[in-house]
XYZ file of N, CA and C in Angstrom:
489
model
N -15.918 9.268 128.290
C -15.426 8.359 129.309
C -16.285 8.501 130.549
N -17.317 7.683 130.706
C -18.218 7.775 131.841
C -17.844 6.784 132.919
N -18.759 6.626 133.856
C -18.504 5.673 134.920
C -19.458 4.497 134.846
N -19.974 4.249 133.680
C -20.891 3.133 133.482
C -20.181 1.804 133.643
N -20.941 0.724 133.556
C -20.350 -0.594 133.732
C -19.403 -0.926 132.594
N -18.387 -1.659 132.906
C -17.442 -2.098 131.891
C -18.041 -3.264 131.125
N -17.684 -3.376 129.875
C -18.086 -4.527 129.081
C -17.220 -5.732 129.447
N -16.123 -5.512 130.145
C -15.151 -6.552 130.459
C -15.278 -6.938 131.933
N -16.336 -7.650 132.299
C -16.512 -8.043 133.685
C -15.813 -9.374 133.943
N -15.298 -9.552 135.158
C -14.708 -10.846 135.487
C -15.752 -11.953 135.304
N -15.362 -13.043 134.675
C -16.304 -14.101 134.352
C -16.032 -15.337 135.197
N -16.896 -15.573 136.189
C -16.803 -16.754 137.031
C -18.231 -17.110 137.421
N -18.568 -18.390 137.461
C -19.942 -18.777 137.780
C -20.273 -18.495 139.239
N -21.549 -18.243 139.490
C -22.014 -17.917 140.826
C -21.730 -19.042 141.817
N -21.951 -20.303 141.404
C -21.720 -21.421 142.322
C -20.243 -21.539 142.676
N -19.368 -21.237 141.732
C -17.934 -21.265 142.004
C -17.580 -20.209 143.042
N -18.189 -19.040 142.916
C -17.894 -17.957 143.844
C -18.417 -18.267 145.241
N -19.652 -18.791 145.320
C -20.218 -19.134 146.624
C -19.348 -20.147 147.355
N -18.723 -21.063 146.618
C -17.929 -22.124 147.244
C -16.636 -21.584 147.878
N -16.322 -20.339 147.628
C -15.112 -19.757 148.214
C -15.328 -19.318 149.655
N -16.556 -19.372 150.107
C -16.881 -19.015 151.481
C -17.564 -20.199 152.146
N -17.288 -20.399 153.431
C -17.997 -21.462 154.134
C -19.394 -20.957 154.520
N -20.230 -21.829 155.056
C -21.624 -21.464 155.368
C -21.710 -20.309 156.368
N -20.832 -20.293 157.345
C -20.826 -19.202 158.324
C -20.514 -17.882 157.642
N -19.519 -17.891 156.772
C -19.147 -16.673 156.050
C -20.263 -16.217 155.114
N -20.883 -17.172 154.414
C -21.995 -16.817 153.530
C -23.152 -16.219 154.326
N -23.402 -16.763 155.500
C -24.447 -16.199 156.362
C -24.126 -14.766 156.755
N -22.894 -14.525 157.104
C -22.485 -13.167 157.455
C -22.613 -12.236 156.250
N -22.211 -12.700 155.066
C -22.322 -11.874 153.863
C -23.778 -11.571 153.537
N -24.672 -12.570 153.687
C -26.102 -12.323 153.442
C -26.652 -11.297 154.434
N -26.266 -11.429 155.691
C -26.713 -10.483 156.717
C -26.174 -9.075 156.414
N -24.924 -8.990 156.022
C -24.335 -7.689 155.672
C -25.050 -7.093 154.472
N -25.350 -7.930 153.478
C -26.071 -7.455 152.305
C -27.440 -6.904 152.709
N -28.185 -7.659 153.509
C -29.524 -7.207 153.925
C -29.447 -5.867 154.645
N -28.458 -5.718 155.524
C -28.297 -4.466 156.265
C -27.997 -3.310 155.311
N -27.049 -3.506 154.390
C -26.675 -2.445 153.450
C -27.818 -2.113 152.493
N -28.512 -3.135 151.981
C -29.616 -2.896 151.053
C -30.743 -2.136 151.748
N -31.016 -2.459 152.986
C -32.095 -1.780 153.723
C -31.809 -0.292 153.894
N -30.561 0.086 153.953
C -30.203 1.501 154.118
C -30.611 2.340 152.911
N -30.654 1.724 151.737
C -30.969 2.454 150.513
C -32.445 2.453 150.157
N -33.245 1.666 150.818
C -34.671 1.670 150.560
C -35.168 0.528 149.692
N -34.379 0.018 148.768
C -34.773 -1.105 147.920
C -33.999 -2.324 148.392
N -34.671 -3.226 149.067
C -33.994 -4.350 149.710
C -33.403 -5.363 148.734
N -33.652 -5.172 147.427
C -33.078 -6.084 146.433
C -31.660 -5.692 146.054
N -31.283 -4.430 146.302
C -30.000 -3.897 145.849
C -29.340 -3.037 146.915
N -28.019 -2.994 146.871
C -27.261 -1.977 147.607
C -27.087 -0.827 146.630
N -27.569 0.360 146.998
C -27.463 1.494 146.080
C -26.045 2.062 146.079
N -25.770 2.934 145.111
C -24.416 3.459 144.912
C -23.888 4.198 146.136
N -24.706 5.047 146.737
C -24.249 5.819 147.897
C -23.903 4.930 149.079
N -24.756 3.962 149.357
C -24.501 3.032 150.470
C -23.255 2.202 150.185
N -23.116 1.743 148.947
C -21.954 0.943 148.553
C -20.668 1.745 148.771
N -20.646 2.992 148.303
C -19.437 3.824 148.441
C -19.097 4.064 149.911
N -20.112 4.313 150.724
C -19.850 4.531 152.165
C -19.338 3.246 152.825
N -19.909 2.109 152.459
C -19.510 0.835 153.071
C -18.085 0.456 152.708
N -17.695 0.697 151.456
C -16.355 0.315 151.005
C -15.333 1.425 151.209
N -15.784 2.637 151.466
C -14.927 3.775 151.800
C -13.745 3.929 150.843
N -14.058 3.949 149.551
C -13.028 4.144 148.536
C -13.183 5.538 147.939
N -12.077 6.185 147.623
C -12.142 7.567 147.145
C -12.704 7.697 145.729
N -13.534 8.713 145.528
C -14.007 9.161 144.224
C -14.210 8.110 143.169
N -13.456 8.234 142.111
C -13.597 7.385 140.943
C -13.353 5.909 141.255
N -12.478 5.611 142.186
C -12.201 4.214 142.543
C -13.471 3.568 143.098
N -14.159 4.254 144.007
C -15.422 3.745 144.545
C -16.502 3.645 143.486
N -16.571 4.656 142.609
C -17.549 4.633 141.520
C -17.331 3.439 140.604
N -16.083 3.178 140.266
C -15.774 2.080 139.348
C -16.005 0.718 139.991
N -15.666 0.573 141.278
C -15.933 -0.708 141.926
C -17.440 -0.966 141.949
N -18.228 0.065 142.238
C -19.682 -0.079 142.201
C -20.138 -0.474 140.799
N -19.621 0.191 139.769
C -20.020 -0.111 138.392
C -19.712 -1.567 138.034
N -18.566 -2.059 138.457
C -18.192 -3.448 138.144
C -19.054 -4.423 138.945
N -19.267 -4.141 140.233
C -20.100 -5.031 141.047
C -21.549 -5.030 140.560
N -22.092 -3.871 140.192
C -23.517 -3.771 139.844
C -23.828 -4.301 138.447
N -22.827 -4.424 137.579
C -22.989 -5.023 136.253
C -24.138 -4.398 135.463
N -24.238 -3.067 135.534
C -25.250 -2.364 134.754
C -26.629 -2.335 135.380
N -26.789 -2.909 136.544
C -28.067 -2.898 137.251
C -28.165 -1.616 138.094
N -29.352 -1.321 138.640
C -29.491 -0.103 139.441
C -28.734 -0.151 140.773
N -28.301 -1.319 141.140
C -27.545 -1.478 142.377
C -26.868 -2.835 142.380
N -26.253 -3.167 143.494
C -25.541 -4.443 143.634
C -26.485 -5.442 144.302
N -26.820 -6.525 143.590
C -27.679 -7.536 144.194
C -26.829 -8.521 145.007
N -27.502 -9.434 145.696
C -26.789 -10.366 146.580
C -25.772 -11.205 145.816
N -26.138 -11.715 144.672
C -25.225 -12.542 143.891
C -23.971 -11.757 143.488
N -24.160 -10.527 143.025
C -23.022 -9.691 142.623
C -22.176 -9.300 143.831
N -22.809 -9.075 144.970
C -22.096 -8.717 146.200
C -21.173 -9.864 146.625
N -21.743 -11.071 146.705
C -20.946 -12.238 147.103
C -19.888 -12.538 146.039
N -20.272 -12.465 144.771
C -19.334 -12.751 143.687
C -18.173 -11.776 143.642
N -18.478 -10.492 143.786
C -17.421 -9.484 143.776
C -16.466 -9.647 144.936
N -17.021 -9.934 146.114
C -16.151 -10.150 147.280
C -15.339 -11.434 147.139
N -15.935 -12.461 146.543
C -15.196 -13.719 146.328
C -13.982 -13.474 145.444
N -14.169 -12.691 144.380
C -13.042 -12.397 143.493
C -12.046 -11.482 144.195
N -12.552 -10.431 144.832
C -11.666 -9.471 145.491
C -10.886 -10.048 146.656
N -11.516 -10.956 147.406
C -10.871 -11.498 148.611
C -10.220 -12.857 148.392
N -10.785 -13.658 147.507
C -10.305 -15.032 147.357
C -10.035 -15.418 145.914
N -9.995 -14.440 145.040
C -9.756 -14.726 143.632
C -8.288 -14.994 143.364
N -8.035 -15.673 142.268
C -6.651 -15.894 141.870
C -6.135 -14.649 141.143
N -4.899 -14.690 140.733
C -4.277 -13.518 140.102
C -4.993 -13.118 138.813
N -5.477 -14.086 138.051
C -6.164 -13.781 136.796
C -7.498 -13.082 137.059
N -8.220 -13.557 138.067
C -9.501 -12.928 138.422
C -9.287 -11.529 138.981
N -8.267 -11.366 139.805
C -7.967 -10.041 140.360
C -7.601 -9.074 139.239
N -6.814 -9.549 138.281
C -6.451 -8.702 137.146
C -7.693 -8.321 136.344
N -8.596 -9.274 136.117
C -9.825 -8.986 135.375
C -10.687 -7.962 136.107
N -10.756 -8.071 137.423
C -11.524 -7.110 138.222
C -10.913 -5.713 138.102
N -9.616 -5.618 138.280
C -8.951 -4.317 138.161
C -9.047 -3.766 136.743
N -8.896 -4.632 135.753
C -9.019 -4.181 134.371
C -10.411 -3.590 134.131
N -11.439 -4.268 134.603
C -12.804 -3.760 134.440
C -12.969 -2.404 135.129
N -12.328 -2.229 136.265
C -12.398 -0.932 136.951
C -11.683 0.157 136.160
N -10.527 -0.150 135.593
C -9.725 0.843 134.875
C -10.265 1.129 133.468
N -10.988 0.200 132.886
C -11.546 0.370 131.537
C -12.801 1.233 131.647
N -12.601 2.525 131.765
C -13.688 3.445 132.084
C -14.800 3.478 131.048
N -14.473 3.319 129.784
C -15.509 3.392 128.759
C -15.973 2.017 128.278
N -15.431 0.957 128.869
C -15.882 -0.388 128.557
C -15.566 -0.878 127.160
N -14.510 -0.321 126.541
C -14.182 -0.709 125.167
C -13.163 -1.841 125.083
N -12.789 -2.422 126.220
C -11.829 -3.524 126.205
C -10.377 -3.076 126.141
N -10.135 -1.785 126.299
C -8.780 -1.219 126.285
C -8.655 -0.225 127.436
N -7.485 -0.169 128.049
C -7.202 0.859 129.050
C -6.171 1.794 128.438
N -6.580 3.045 128.258
C -5.725 4.059 127.640
C -4.946 4.826 128.699
N -4.017 5.648 128.237
C -3.251 6.492 129.151
C -4.180 7.405 129.942
N -5.200 7.942 129.301
C -6.150 8.827 129.978
C -6.882 8.084 131.093
N -7.297 6.848 130.814
C -7.989 6.050 131.833
C -7.044 5.703 132.984
N -5.810 5.328 132.659
C -4.828 5.038 133.708
C -4.613 6.256 134.605
N -4.394 7.419 133.982
C -4.184 8.651 134.761
C -5.381 8.958 135.650
N -6.574 8.846 135.087
C -7.782 9.148 135.857
C -7.872 8.274 137.097
N -7.646 6.986 136.945
C -7.739 6.087 138.099
C -6.589 6.313 139.075
N -5.382 6.438 138.579
C -4.229 6.638 139.467
C -4.347 7.926 140.268
N -4.960 8.944 139.685
C -5.135 10.204 140.410
C -6.134 10.093 141.551
N -6.895 8.996 141.601
C -7.856 8.793 142.678
C -7.411 7.727 143.683
N -6.276 7.114 143.440
C -5.748 6.105 144.365
C -4.917 6.823 145.424
N -5.214 6.577 146.705
C -4.420 7.235 147.740
C -2.948 6.852 147.628
N -2.074 7.820 147.810
C -0.637 7.519 147.722
C -0.202 6.742 148.954
N 0.730 5.888 148.749
C 1.303 5.065 149.822
C 2.729 5.534 150.051
N 3.357 4.944 151.025
C 4.759 5.269 151.274
C 5.576 4.952 150.020
N 6.552 5.768 149.757
C 7.386 5.581 148.566
C 8.110 4.242 148.643
N 8.097 3.479 147.529
C 8.807 2.195 147.521
C 10.320 2.398 147.604
N 10.994 1.382 148.079
C 12.455 1.440 148.190
C 13.086 0.509 147.172
N 14.220 0.916 146.663
C 14.966 0.083 145.725
C 15.703 -0.992 146.520
N 16.286 -1.986 145.836
C 17.046 -3.024 146.548
C 18.194 -2.449 147.388
N 18.695 -1.274 147.041
C 19.780 -0.663 147.812
C 19.260 0.149 148.988
N 17.934 0.246 149.110
C 17.351 0.991 150.220
C 17.004 2.430 149.888
N 17.319 2.870 148.673
C 16.986 4.229 148.268
C 15.484 4.349 148.047
N 14.947 5.504 148.398
C 13.525 5.744 148.158
C 13.321 6.018 146.677
N 12.370 5.316 146.096
C 12.033 5.489 144.689
C 10.666 6.139 144.630
N 10.603 7.363 144.160
C 9.330 8.074 144.073
C 8.934 8.209 142.611
N 7.927 7.450 142.212
C 7.418 7.520 140.849
C 6.158 8.376 140.837
N 6.033 9.203 139.847
C 4.810 9.982 139.683
C 3.782 9.118 138.963
N 2.535 9.560 138.959
C 1.514 8.845 138.199
C 1.879 8.788 136.724
N 2.469 9.872 136.219
C 2.863 9.884 134.806
C 3.961 8.851 134.543
N 4.902 8.692 135.476
C 5.925 7.645 135.345
C 5.265 6.261 135.273
N 4.277 6.037 136.132
C 3.586 4.747 136.150
C 2.839 4.493 134.848
N 2.191 5.533 134.309
C 1.466 5.397 133.043
C 2.433 5.042 131.920
N 3.534 5.783 131.822
C 4.515 5.527 130.763
C 5.104 4.126 130.885
N 5.412 3.723 132.109
C 5.991 2.390 132.313
C 4.984 1.290 131.968
N 3.728 1.499 132.331
C 2.705 0.488 132.043
C 2.447 0.347 130.546
N 2.379 1.460 129.849
C 2.051 1.413 128.423
C 3.225 0.995 127.550
N 4.444 1.268 127.990
C 5.645 0.902 127.228
C 5.523 1.274 125.752
N 5.071 2.502 125.489
C 4.982 2.990 124.117
C 3.708 2.628 123.376
N 2.849 1.817 123.972
C 1.581 1.446 123.334
C 0.540 2.541 123.584
N -0.498 2.553 122.759
C -1.590 3.508 122.946
C -2.536 3.073 124.062
N -2.674 1.767 124.260
C -3.614 1.235 125.246
C -3.199 -0.186 125.605
N -3.804 -0.691 126.671
C -3.569 -2.058 127.116
C -4.860 -2.853 127.012
N -4.769 -4.085 126.496
C -5.926 -4.963 126.581
C -5.798 -5.748 127.892
N -6.764 -6.598 128.186
C -6.740 -7.285 129.469
C -5.508 -8.158 129.646
N -5.052 -8.807 128.587
C -3.880 -9.672 128.683
C -2.617 -8.880 129.030
N -2.499 -7.662 128.502
C -1.310 -6.837 128.759
C -1.422 -6.087 130.075
N -2.633 -5.920 130.572
C -2.849 -5.160 131.808
C -2.278 -5.925 132.997
N -1.391 -5.314 133.706
C -0.810 -5.934 134.886
C 0.310 -6.913 134.610
N 0.714 -7.061 133.345
C 1.797 -8.015 133.057
C 3.136 -7.317 133.074
């Protein structure tokens, strides 16, 4: 179970993604890309270290977002940068699910196993405990979340992930 790119990348055309931002926003994204790429030395890509610092995500979560954005390339190019942000910021529920599924599918086999779920959940910062409709604090452990998500299955495919 490595941190390589997932075989299950969100599939949306580049022109569709670009249209989710107006010209001013695209200009800002291009400028941000140029600044980040220049920090790593190769102006064609944002390297992994720069990407992780810019997105400030913990451990495996940052590694996986980089792997999904970079799509197996040595870094994140401009098209992948804009496309990933378009899905992450302006994507519909199906695209968001595909992005998260690709992040959680650590070995890229099209399935998210209990081990993969645990690995990712252990790197997600904890938030305030959710409350039940009666106002009681509900504290679920990562293991509770894994068991609830899998519902007795060995793994989840993309269709079952997040449903």
